[in-house]
PDB file of C-alpha atoms and ligand atoms in Angstrom:
ATOM      1  CA  MET A   1      11.077   3.506  21.033  1.00 83.00           C
ATOM      2  CA  THR A   2      11.173   7.114  21.927  1.00 89.00           C
ATOM      3  CA  PHE A   3      10.712  10.321  19.546  1.00 95.00           C
ATOM      4  CA  ARG A   4      11.887  13.329  20.225  1.00 95.00           C
ATOM      5  CA  ASP A   5      10.959  15.492  16.949  1.00 95.00           C
ATOM      6  CA  ILE A   6       7.567  14.068  16.001  1.00 97.00           C
ATOM      7  CA  GLU A   7       4.559  12.697  17.937  1.00 97.00           C
ATOM      8  CA  VAL A   8       3.327   9.261  17.443  1.00 98.00           C
ATOM      9  CA  ARG A   9       0.125   7.892  18.546  1.00 98.00           C
ATOM     10  CA  PRO A  10      -0.534   4.268  17.632  1.00 98.00           C
ATOM     11  CA  VAL A  11      -3.878   3.648  16.607  1.00 98.00           C
ATOM     12  CA  THR A  12      -4.079  -0.197  17.444  1.00 98.00           C
ATOM     13  CA  PRO A  13      -1.085  -2.211  19.201  1.00 98.00           C
ATOM     14  CA  ILE A  14      -0.726  -4.105  16.122  1.00 98.00           C
ATOM     15  CA  ILE A  15      -0.649  -1.324  13.070  1.00 98.00           C
ATOM     16  CA  GLY A  16      -0.826   2.068  12.519  1.00 98.00           C
ATOM     17  CA  ALA A  17       0.103   5.478  14.172  1.00 98.00           C
ATOM     18  CA  GLU A  18      -1.130   9.003  13.875  1.00 98.00           C
ATOM     19  CA  ILE A  19       1.957  11.589  13.577  1.00 98.00           C
ATOM     20  CA  GLY A  20       1.663  14.845  14.767  1.00 97.00           C
ATOM     21  CA  GLY A  21       4.011  17.661  15.259  1.00 96.00           C
ATOM     22  CA  ILE A  22       5.264  17.739  11.794  1.00 96.00           C
ATOM     23  CA  ASP A  23       4.428  20.095   8.642  1.00 97.00           C
ATOM     24  CA  LEU A  24       5.019  18.044   5.336  1.00 97.00           C
ATOM     25  CA  SER A  25       5.028  21.481   3.294  1.00 96.00           C
ATOM     26  CA  ARG A  26       8.050  22.538   4.779  1.00 95.00           C
ATOM     27  CA  PRO A  27      11.806  20.919   4.433  1.00 94.00           C
ATOM     28  CA  LEU A  28      12.415  18.250   7.142  1.00 97.00           C
ATOM     29  CA  THR A  29      15.602  17.831   9.344  1.00 96.00           C
ATOM     30  CA  ASN A  30      17.615  14.794   9.138  1.00 96.00           C
ATOM     31  CA  ARG A  31      16.015  13.803  12.659  1.00 97.00           C
ATOM     32  CA  GLN A  32      12.622  14.435  11.910  1.00 97.00           C
ATOM     33  CA  THR A  33      13.169  12.227   8.490  1.00 98.00           C
ATOM     34  CA  ARG A  34      14.652   9.396  10.847  1.00 97.00           C
ATOM     35  CA  GLU A  35      12.307   9.456  13.185  1.00 98.00           C
ATOM     36  CA  ILE A  36       9.147   9.142  10.687  1.00 98.00           C
ATOM     37  CA  HIS A  37      11.028   6.305   9.073  1.00 98.00           C
ATOM     38  CA  ASP A  38      11.472   4.565  12.533  1.00 98.00           C
ATOM     39  CA  ALA A  39       8.214   5.226  13.347  1.00 98.00           C
ATOM     40  CA  LEU A  40       7.199   3.450   9.817  1.00 98.00           C
ATOM     41  CA  MET A  41       9.242   0.492  10.471  1.00 98.00           C
ATOM     42  CA  ALA A  42       7.545   0.123  14.111  1.00 98.00           C
ATOM     43  CA  HIS A  43       3.946   0.893  12.941  1.00 98.00           C
ATOM     44  CA  GLN A  44       3.744   0.037   9.134  1.00 98.00           C
ATOM     45  CA  VAL A  45       1.674   2.900   8.461  1.00 98.00           C
ATOM     46  CA  LEU A  46       1.736   6.441   9.617  1.00 98.00           C
ATOM     47  CA  PHE A  47      -1.268   8.919   9.303  1.00 98.00           C
ATOM     48  CA  PHE A  48      -0.825  12.903   8.956  1.00 98.00           C
ATOM     49  CA  ARG A  49      -3.576  15.216   9.635  1.00 98.00           C
ATOM     50  CA  ASP A  50      -4.082  18.632   7.805  1.00 98.00           C
ATOM     51  CA  GLN A  51      -1.362  18.703   5.272  1.00 98.00           C
ATOM     52  CA  GLU A  52      -1.533  21.204   2.524  1.00 97.00           C
ATOM     53  CA  VAL A  53       1.079  19.895   0.280  1.00 97.00           C
ATOM     54  CA  THR A  54       1.670  20.712  -3.535  1.00 96.00           C
ATOM     55  CA  LEU A  55       2.862  17.855  -5.905  1.00 96.00           C
ATOM     56  CA  ASP A  56       6.234  18.713  -5.717  1.00 95.00           C
ATOM     57  CA  GLN A  57       6.287  18.792  -1.895  1.00 97.00           C
ATOM     58  CA  LEU A  58       4.645  15.147  -2.163  1.00 97.00           C
ATOM     59  CA  LYS A  59       7.689  14.006  -4.314  1.00 96.00           C
ATOM     60  CA  GLY A  60      10.034  15.607  -2.242  1.00 97.00           C
ATOM     61  CA  PHE A  61       8.875  14.053   0.790  1.00 98.00           C
ATOM     62  CA  GLY A  62       8.495  10.588  -0.988  1.00 97.00           C
ATOM     63  CA  ARG A  63      12.432  11.278  -2.071  1.00 97.00           C
ATOM     64  CA  LEU A  64      13.268  11.628   1.403  1.00 97.00           C
ATOM     65  CA  PHE A  65      12.953   7.493   1.713  1.00 97.00           C
ATOM     66  CA  GLY A  66      14.191   6.510  -1.700  1.00 97.00           C
ATOM     67  CA  ASP A  67      13.916   6.885  -5.466  1.00 95.00           C
ATOM     68  CA  LEU A  68      10.416   7.440  -6.860  1.00 96.00           C
ATOM     69  CA  HIS A  69       8.610   4.885  -8.856  1.00 87.00           C
ATOM     70  CA  LEU A  70       6.734   5.025 -12.041  1.00 84.00           C
ATOM     71  CA  HIS A  71       3.500   3.086 -12.177  1.00 79.00           C
ATOM     72  CA  PRO A  72       2.943   0.981 -14.915  1.00 77.00           C
ATOM     73  CA  HIS A  73      -0.576   1.666 -15.036  1.00 75.00           C
ATOM     74  CA  ALA A  74      -0.675   5.301 -13.971  1.00 71.00           C
ATOM     75  CA  LYS A  75      -2.754   8.266 -14.892  1.00 69.00           C
ATOM     76  CA  SER A  76      -0.225  11.094 -14.061  1.00 70.00           C
ATOM     77  CA  PRO A  77      -0.768  14.877 -13.921  1.00 72.00           C
ATOM     78  CA  ASP A  78       1.136  16.565 -16.857  1.00 72.00           C
ATOM     79  CA  ALA A  79       4.765  16.937 -15.804  1.00 80.00           C
ATOM     80  CA  HIS A  80       4.484  14.633 -12.812  1.00 87.00           C
ATOM     81  CA  PRO A  81       4.901  11.252 -14.098  1.00 88.00           C
ATOM     82  CA  GLU A  82       5.837   9.996 -10.474  1.00 91.00           C
ATOM     83  CA  ILE A  83       2.667  11.048  -9.539  1.00 94.00           C
ATOM     84  CA  LEU A  84      -0.562   8.487  -9.577  1.00 93.00           C
ATOM     85  CA  ARG A  85      -3.766  10.546  -9.406  1.00 94.00           C
ATOM     86  CA  ILE A  86      -6.404   9.023  -7.181  1.00 95.00           C
ATOM     87  CA  HIS A  87      -9.854  10.057  -7.972  1.00 96.00           C
ATOM     88  CA  ALA A  88     -13.577   9.036  -7.923  1.00 97.00           C
ATOM     89  CA  ASP A  89     -16.485  11.049  -8.548  1.00 97.00           C
ATOM     90  CA  GLU A  90     -20.254  10.429 -10.122  1.00 97.00           C
ATOM     91  CA  ASN A  91     -18.584   9.184 -13.608  1.00 95.00           C
ATOM     92  CA  SER A  92     -16.581   6.775 -12.173  1.00 94.00           C
ATOM     93  CA  VAL A  93     -17.141   3.073 -12.985  1.00 89.00           C
ATOM     94  CA  GLN A  94     -14.049   1.650 -10.873  1.00 87.00           C
ATOM     95  CA  ILE A  95     -11.805   3.313  -8.421  1.00 91.00           C
ATOM     96  CA  ALA A  96      -7.997   2.189  -7.387  1.00 89.00           C
ATOM     97  CA  GLY A  97      -7.168  -0.240  -4.827  1.00 93.00           C
ATOM     98  CA  ASP A  98     -10.756  -1.739  -4.066  1.00 94.00           C
ATOM     99  CA  ARG A  99      -9.200  -5.357  -3.327  1.00 96.00           C
ATOM    100  CA  TRP A 100      -6.630  -6.155  -0.866  1.00 98.00           C
ATOM    101  CA  HIS A 101      -3.173  -5.466  -2.429  1.00 98.00           C
ATOM    102  CA  SER A 102       0.309  -4.514  -1.676  1.00 97.00           C
ATOM    103  CA  ASP A 103       1.200  -1.800  -4.327  1.00 96.00           C
ATOM    104  CA  VAL A 104       2.430  -3.094  -7.661  1.00 95.00           C
ATOM    105  CA  SER A 105       3.789  -6.389  -6.205  1.00 97.00           C
ATOM    106  CA  CYS A 106       3.971  -7.473  -9.908  1.00 96.00           C
ATOM    107  CA  ASP A 107       7.356  -5.519 -10.258  1.00 95.00           C
ATOM    108  CA  ALA A 108      10.555  -7.283  -9.819  1.00 96.00           C
ATOM    109  CA  GLU A 109      11.726  -4.869  -7.298  1.00 96.00           C
ATOM    110  CA  PRO A 110       8.064  -3.914  -5.748  1.00 97.00           C
ATOM    111  CA  PRO A 111       7.800  -0.336  -4.181  1.00 97.00           C
ATOM    112  CA  MET A 112       8.855  -0.071  -0.452  1.00 98.00           C
ATOM    113  CA  GLY A 113       6.105   2.472   0.140  1.00 98.00           C
ATOM    114  CA  SER A 114       3.619   4.849  -1.174  1.00 98.00           C
ATOM    115  CA  VAL A 115       2.328   8.249   0.095  1.00 98.00           C
ATOM    116  CA  LEU A 116      -1.260   9.223  -0.395  1.00 98.00           C
ATOM    117  CA  HIS A 117      -2.478  12.481  -0.046  1.00 98.00           C
ATOM    118  CA  LEU A 118      -6.398  13.238  -0.422  1.00 98.00           C
ATOM    119  CA  HIS A 119      -7.212  17.138  -0.837  1.00 98.00           C
ATOM    120  CA  THR A 120     -10.716  16.072  -1.209  1.00 98.00           C
ATOM    121  CA  VAL A 121     -12.930  13.781   0.635  1.00 98.00           C
ATOM    122  CA  PRO A 122     -16.775  12.690   0.829  1.00 98.00           C
ATOM    123  CA  PRO A 123     -18.848  13.891   3.967  1.00 97.00           C
ATOM    124  CA  VAL A 124     -18.723  10.185   5.023  1.00 97.00           C
ATOM    125  CA  GLY A 125     -16.961   6.858   3.735  1.00 98.00           C
ATOM    126  CA  GLY A 126     -13.976   6.438   1.418  1.00 98.00           C
ATOM    127  CA  ASP A 127     -11.925   4.849   4.208  1.00 98.00           C
ATOM    128  CA  THR A 128      -8.838   2.636   3.632  1.00 98.00           C
ATOM    129  CA  LEU A 129      -8.156  -0.180   5.711  1.00 98.00           C
ATOM    130  CA  PHE A 130      -4.565  -1.743   6.174  1.00 98.00           C
ATOM    131  CA  ALA A 131      -3.585  -5.182   7.436  1.00 98.00           C
ATOM    132  CA  SER A 132      -0.219  -6.090   9.021  1.00 98.00           C
ATOM    133  CA  MET A 133       1.111  -9.095   7.269  1.00 98.00           C
ATOM    134  CA  TYR A 134       3.863  -9.383   9.975  1.00 98.00           C
ATOM    135  CA  ALA A 135       0.920 -10.268  12.548  1.00 98.00           C
ATOM    136  CA  ALA A 136      -0.822 -12.394  10.003  1.00 98.00           C
ATOM    137  CA  TYR A 137       2.479 -14.264   9.364  1.00 98.00           C
ATOM    138  CA  ASP A 138       3.116 -14.581  13.059  1.00 98.00           C
ATOM    139  CA  ALA A 139      -0.573 -16.071  13.679  1.00 98.00           C
ATOM    140  CA  LEU A 140       0.249 -18.956  11.285  1.00 98.00           C
ATOM    141  CA  SER A 141       0.635 -22.347  12.948  1.00 98.00           C
ATOM    142  CA  ASP A 142       4.362 -23.785  12.922  1.00 98.00           C
ATOM    143  CA  ARG A 143       3.438 -26.321  10.296  1.00 98.00           C
ATOM    144  CA  MET A 144       2.040 -23.785   7.986  1.00 98.00           C
ATOM    145  CA  LYS A 145       5.056 -21.587   8.557  1.00 98.00           C
ATOM    146  CA  ALA A 146       7.048 -24.830   7.688  1.00 98.00           C
ATOM    147  CA  CYS A 147       5.223 -25.673   4.573  1.00 97.00           C
ATOM    148  CA  LEU A 148       5.344 -21.989   3.084  1.00 98.00           C
ATOM    149  CA  GLU A 149       8.976 -21.254   4.259  1.00 97.00           C
ATOM    150  CA  GLY A 150      10.958 -21.624   0.636  1.00 96.00           C
ATOM    151  CA  MET A 151       7.929 -21.446  -1.549  1.00 98.00           C
ATOM    152  CA  THR A 152       7.480 -18.787  -4.322  1.00 98.00           C
ATOM    153  CA  ALA A 153       4.613 -17.156  -6.045  1.00 98.00           C
ATOM    154  CA  ILE A 154       3.934 -15.481  -9.523  1.00 98.00           C
ATOM    155  CA  HIS A 155       2.737 -11.983  -9.235  1.00 98.00           C
ATOM    156  CA  ASP A 156       1.395 -10.805 -12.602  1.00 96.00           C
ATOM    157  CA  GLY A 157       0.158  -7.254 -13.410  1.00 93.00           C
ATOM    158  CA  GLY A 158      -1.777  -8.421 -16.566  1.00 89.00           C
ATOM    159  CA  PRO A 159      -4.987  -9.834 -15.091  1.00 88.00           C
ATOM    160  CA  ALA A 160      -5.637  -6.860 -12.637  1.00 84.00           C
ATOM    161  CA  TYR A 161      -4.585  -4.031 -15.154  1.00 85.00           C
ATOM    162  CA  ARG A 162      -6.143  -5.350 -18.235  1.00 83.00           C
ATOM    163  CA  GLU A 163      -9.405  -5.999 -16.462  1.00 81.00           C
ATOM    164  CA  ARG A 164      -9.312  -2.050 -15.574  1.00 78.00           C
ATOM    165  CA  ASP A 165      -8.535  -1.098 -19.030  1.00 78.00           C
ATOM    166  CA  ARG A 166     -11.354  -3.250 -20.222  1.00 78.00           C
ATOM    167  CA  ARG A 167     -13.907  -1.354 -17.846  1.00 77.00           C
ATOM    168  CA  VAL A 168     -12.732   1.852 -19.263  1.00 76.00           C
ATOM    169  CA  GLY A 169     -12.461   1.088 -23.143  1.00 74.00           C
ATOM    170  CA  ALA A 170      -8.492   1.404 -22.781  1.00 74.00           C
ATOM    171  CA  ASP A 171      -5.937  -0.483 -24.942  1.00 72.00           C
ATOM    172  CA  GLU A 172      -6.254  -4.206 -23.347  1.00 69.00           C
ATOM    173  CA  SER A 173      -2.738  -5.053 -25.295  1.00 74.00           C
ATOM    174  CA  ARG A 174      -0.126  -3.398 -23.052  1.00 80.00           C
ATOM    175  CA  VAL A 175       2.229  -5.770 -21.392  1.00 82.00           C
ATOM    176  CA  TYR A 176       2.365  -5.436 -17.714  1.00 86.00           C
ATOM    177  CA  PRO A 177       4.984  -6.676 -15.159  1.00 92.00           C
ATOM    178  CA  ARG A 178       5.315 -10.203 -14.092  1.00 95.00           C
ATOM    179  CA  ALA A 179       7.700 -11.580 -11.097  1.00 97.00           C
ATOM    180  CA  GLU A 180       8.355 -14.426  -9.053  1.00 98.00           C
ATOM    181  CA  HIS A 181       8.569 -13.716  -5.431  1.00 98.00           C
ATOM    182  CA  PRO A 182       9.080 -15.541  -1.845  1.00 98.00           C
ATOM    183  CA  VAL A 183       5.567 -16.133  -0.325  1.00 98.00           C
ATOM    184  CA  ILE A 184       7.079 -15.354   3.053  1.00 98.00           C
ATOM    185  CA  ARG A 185       9.504 -12.304   2.709  1.00 98.00           C
ATOM    186  CA  THR A 186      11.783 -11.140   5.273  1.00 98.00           C
ATOM    187  CA  HIS A 187      11.783  -7.421   5.853  1.00 98.00           C
ATOM    188  CA  PRO A 188      15.265  -5.670   4.535  1.00 97.00           C
ATOM    189  CA  VAL A 189      15.026  -3.170   7.679  1.00 98.00           C
ATOM    190  CA  THR A 190      13.205  -4.866  10.633  1.00 98.00           C
ATOM    191  CA  GLY A 191      14.404  -8.776   9.676  1.00 98.00           C
ATOM    192  CA  ARG A 192      10.667  -9.688  10.515  1.00 98.00           C
ATOM    193  CA  LYS A 193       8.865 -12.044   8.391  1.00 98.00           C
ATOM    194  CA  ALA A 194       5.868 -11.030   6.394  1.00 98.00           C
ATOM    195  CA  ILE A 195       3.203 -12.784   4.167  1.00 98.00           C
ATOM    196  CA  PHE A 196       3.676 -11.676   0.382  1.00 98.00           C
ATOM    197  CA  VAL A 197       0.867 -12.833  -1.587  1.00 98.00           C
ATOM    198  CA  ASN A 198      -2.121 -10.886  -2.389  1.00 98.00           C
ATOM    199  CA  PRO A 199      -5.295 -11.412  -4.333  1.00 97.00           C
ATOM    200  CA  VAL A 200      -4.843  -8.758  -6.898  1.00 97.00           C
ATOM    201  CA  PHE A 201      -1.318  -9.594  -8.157  1.00 97.00           C
ATOM    202  CA  THR A 202      -0.673 -13.221  -6.977  1.00 98.00           C
ATOM    203  CA  VAL A 203      -1.562 -15.834  -9.530  1.00 97.00           C
ATOM    204  CA  GLU A 204       0.037 -19.215  -8.757  1.00 98.00           C
ATOM    205  CA  ILE A 205       2.530 -20.697  -6.346  1.00 98.00           C
ATOM    206  CA  VAL A 206       5.331 -22.055  -8.253  1.00 98.00           C
ATOM    207  CA  GLY A 207       6.000 -25.816  -8.279  1.00 97.00           C
ATOM    208  CA  VAL A 208       2.947 -27.287  -6.916  1.00 97.00           C
ATOM    209  CA  PRO A 209      -0.175 -28.543  -8.764  1.00 98.00           C
ATOM    210  CA  LYS A 210      -2.877 -26.060  -9.718  1.00 97.00           C
ATOM    211  CA  VAL A 211      -5.338 -27.242  -7.099  1.00 98.00           C
ATOM    212  CA  GLU A 212      -2.793 -26.953  -4.160  1.00 98.00           C
ATOM    213  CA  SER A 213      -1.694 -23.545  -5.538  1.00 98.00           C
ATOM    214  CA  GLU A 214      -5.433 -22.398  -5.697  1.00 98.00           C
ATOM    215  CA  GLY A 215      -6.171 -23.698  -2.189  1.00 98.00           C
ATOM    216  CA  LEU A 216      -3.236 -22.469  -0.516  1.00 98.00           C
ATOM    217  CA  LEU A 217      -3.714 -18.852  -2.259  1.00 98.00           C
ATOM    218  CA  ARG A 218      -7.479 -18.864  -1.148  1.00 98.00           C
ATOM    219  CA  LEU A 219      -6.363 -20.110   2.426  1.00 98.00           C
ATOM    220  CA  LEU A 220      -3.720 -17.137   2.564  1.00 98.00           C
ATOM    221  CA  HIS A 221      -6.197 -14.500   1.257  1.00 98.00           C
ATOM    222  CA  GLU A 222      -8.784 -15.602   3.733  1.00 98.00           C
ATOM    223  CA  HIS A 223      -6.076 -15.671   6.523  1.00 98.00           C
ATOM    224  CA  ASN A 224      -4.818 -12.102   5.738  1.00 98.00           C
ATOM    225  CA  ALA A 225      -8.173 -10.360   5.445  1.00 97.00           C
ATOM    226  CA  GLN A 226      -8.873 -11.052   9.246  1.00 98.00           C
ATOM    227  CA  PRO A 227      -9.762  -8.124  11.299  1.00 98.00           C
ATOM    228  CA  HIS A 228      -7.409  -8.885  14.057  1.00 97.00           C
ATOM    229  CA  TRP A 229      -4.576  -7.423  12.375  1.00 98.00           C
ATOM    230  CA  GLN A 230      -6.147  -4.522  10.484  1.00 98.00           C
ATOM    231  CA  CYS A 231      -6.635  -0.962  11.152  1.00 98.00           C
ATOM    232  CA  ARG A 232      -8.942   1.606   9.417  1.00 98.00           C
ATOM    233  CA  PHE A 233      -8.126   5.025   8.348  1.00 98.00           C
ATOM    234  CA  ARG A 234     -10.781   7.814   8.249  1.00 98.00           C
ATOM    235  CA  TRP A 235      -9.660  10.446   5.886  1.00 98.00           C
ATOM    236  CA  GLN A 236     -10.185  14.029   6.088  1.00 98.00           C
ATOM    237  CA  LYS A 237      -9.390  16.785   3.847  1.00 98.00           C
ATOM    238  CA  ASN A 238      -5.491  17.069   3.527  1.00 98.00           C
ATOM    239  CA  SER A 239      -4.692  13.882   5.326  1.00 98.00           C
ATOM    240  CA  VAL A 240      -1.867  11.902   4.210  1.00 98.00           C
ATOM    241  CA  ALA A 241      -1.189   8.057   4.660  1.00 98.00           C
ATOM    242  CA  PHE A 242       2.167   6.507   4.462  1.00 98.00           C
ATOM    243  CA  TRP A 243       2.402   2.708   4.336  1.00 98.00           C
ATOM    244  CA  ASP A 244       5.227   0.176   3.906  1.00 98.00           C
ATOM    245  CA  ASN A 245       4.240  -2.157   1.192  1.00 98.00           C
ATOM    246  CA  ARG A 246       6.627  -5.042   2.199  1.00 98.00           C
ATOM    247  CA  CYS A 247       4.513  -5.722   5.253  1.00 98.00           C
ATOM    248  CA  THR A 248       1.171  -4.417   4.704  1.00 98.00           C
ATOM    249  CA  GLN A 249      -1.674  -4.560   2.318  1.00 98.00           C
ATOM    250  CA  HIS A 250      -4.562  -2.268   1.735  1.00 98.00           C
ATOM    251  CA  ILE A 251      -8.062  -1.915   0.478  1.00 98.00           C
ATOM    252  CA  ALA A 252      -9.998   1.385  -0.254  1.00 98.00           C
ATOM    253  CA  MET A 253     -13.658   1.513   0.289  1.00 98.00           C
ATOM    254  CA  TRP A 254     -15.918   2.804  -2.472  1.00 97.00           C
ATOM    255  CA  ASP A 255     -18.962   3.323  -0.096  1.00 97.00           C
ATOM    256  CA  TYR A 256     -19.584   7.040  -1.364  1.00 98.00           C
ATOM    257  CA  TYR A 257     -20.630   6.925  -4.829  1.00 97.00           C
ATOM    258  CA  PRO A 258     -21.438   9.529  -6.296  1.00 97.00           C
ATOM    259  CA  GLN A 259     -19.557  11.751  -3.985  1.00 98.00           C
ATOM    260  CA  VAL A 260     -16.157  12.875  -4.948  1.00 98.00           C
ATOM    261  CA  ARG A 261     -12.721  11.592  -3.496  1.00 98.00           C
ATOM    262  CA  SER A 262      -9.388  12.915  -4.906  1.00 97.00           C
ATOM    263  CA  GLY A 263      -5.786  13.207  -4.391  1.00 97.00           C
ATOM    264  CA  HIS A 264      -2.350  12.172  -5.347  1.00 97.00           C
ATOM    265  CA  ARG A 265       0.314   9.218  -4.463  1.00 96.00           C
ATOM    266  CA  VAL A 266       3.782   8.930  -4.802  1.00 96.00           C
ATOM    267  CA  THR A 267       5.303   5.316  -4.683  1.00 97.00           C
ATOM    268  CA  ILE A 268       8.903   4.914  -3.364  1.00 97.00           C
ATOM    269  CA  GLY A 269      10.963   2.026  -5.118  1.00 96.00           C
ATOM    270  CA  GLY A 270      12.119  -1.115  -3.266  1.00 96.00           C
ATOM    271  CA  ASP A 271      14.311  -4.036  -3.609  1.00 95.00           C
ATOM    272  CA  ARG A 272      13.729  -7.482  -4.656  1.00 96.00           C
ATOM    273  CA  PRO A 273      11.979  -9.458  -2.091  1.00 97.00           C
ATOM    274  CA  ILE A 274      14.265 -12.142   0.027  1.00 95.00           C
TER     275      ILE A 274
HETATM  276  C1  LIG B   1      -4.341   2.636  -3.370  1.00 53.44           C
HETATM  277  O1  LIG B   1      -3.024   3.255  -3.407  1.00 53.44           O
HETATM  278  O2  LIG B   1      -4.208   1.284  -3.589  1.00 53.44           O
HETATM  279  C2  LIG B   1      -5.625   3.524  -3.127  1.00 53.44           C
HETATM  280  C3  LIG B   1      -5.945   3.476  -1.846  1.00 53.44           C
HETATM  281  C4  LIG B   1      -6.646   4.624  -1.217  1.00 53.44           C
HETATM  282  O3  LIG B   1      -7.267   5.013  -2.209  1.00 53.44           O
HETATM  283  O4  LIG B   1      -7.414   5.001  -0.353  1.00 53.44           O
END
């Protein structure tokens, strides 16, 4: 794939690319937008450096790729319900995203992508790891692929979000989304297959005994978390990451306590997985 209006530097052969030659605070041309989308389809997660963007500019960038998604458990700044604040400091008892997951996979139509901008980073630490669920699928044996084909799983926001509510003393009686999705999904743009279960939201595989469901999920979570299909992003002030939730999972490291790490995320709506 060749790019004319952006620079694309892969960070591993499997997943991740740094994007240069672009200023996200300025309106993008149709060609720049198309090339960013093409790069995302090819590399699954994109990293941008030195992007000083306002909340409106972050939302505007997200909207180039779809309608913005409203998070069911969000802490949003006033007047910006589409923004999810990502923040940790010396008073934090938890952080967002500290277990492998694909964002809000409990929604009936889980988000296609997320764009995170960090304006404050710790001196060291606070990296985010991303894993390619295409590569994880490709590495399964043909027998395991055949076994998983056609299976579905329940993704439930309740357990994870209520546990977070409990830890901060918030109302634990809220109702969160719950949905049934294929265990192996086909990406609507690339046509590639990806494993679509994660330890935060996936609670059971449908139609098999509990012991098989638990065993299969444990196996898949362990398989998905192998380093062979990961990249690790070291944030700097004003870095931006844009990831495709349909074919990746990510995990945020909280190794910097009591330092501050802070920024904002927009999440882009998606389709019902097939
Ligand atoms: C998330 O969106 O899951 C948080 C990612 C991060 O803070 O690096």
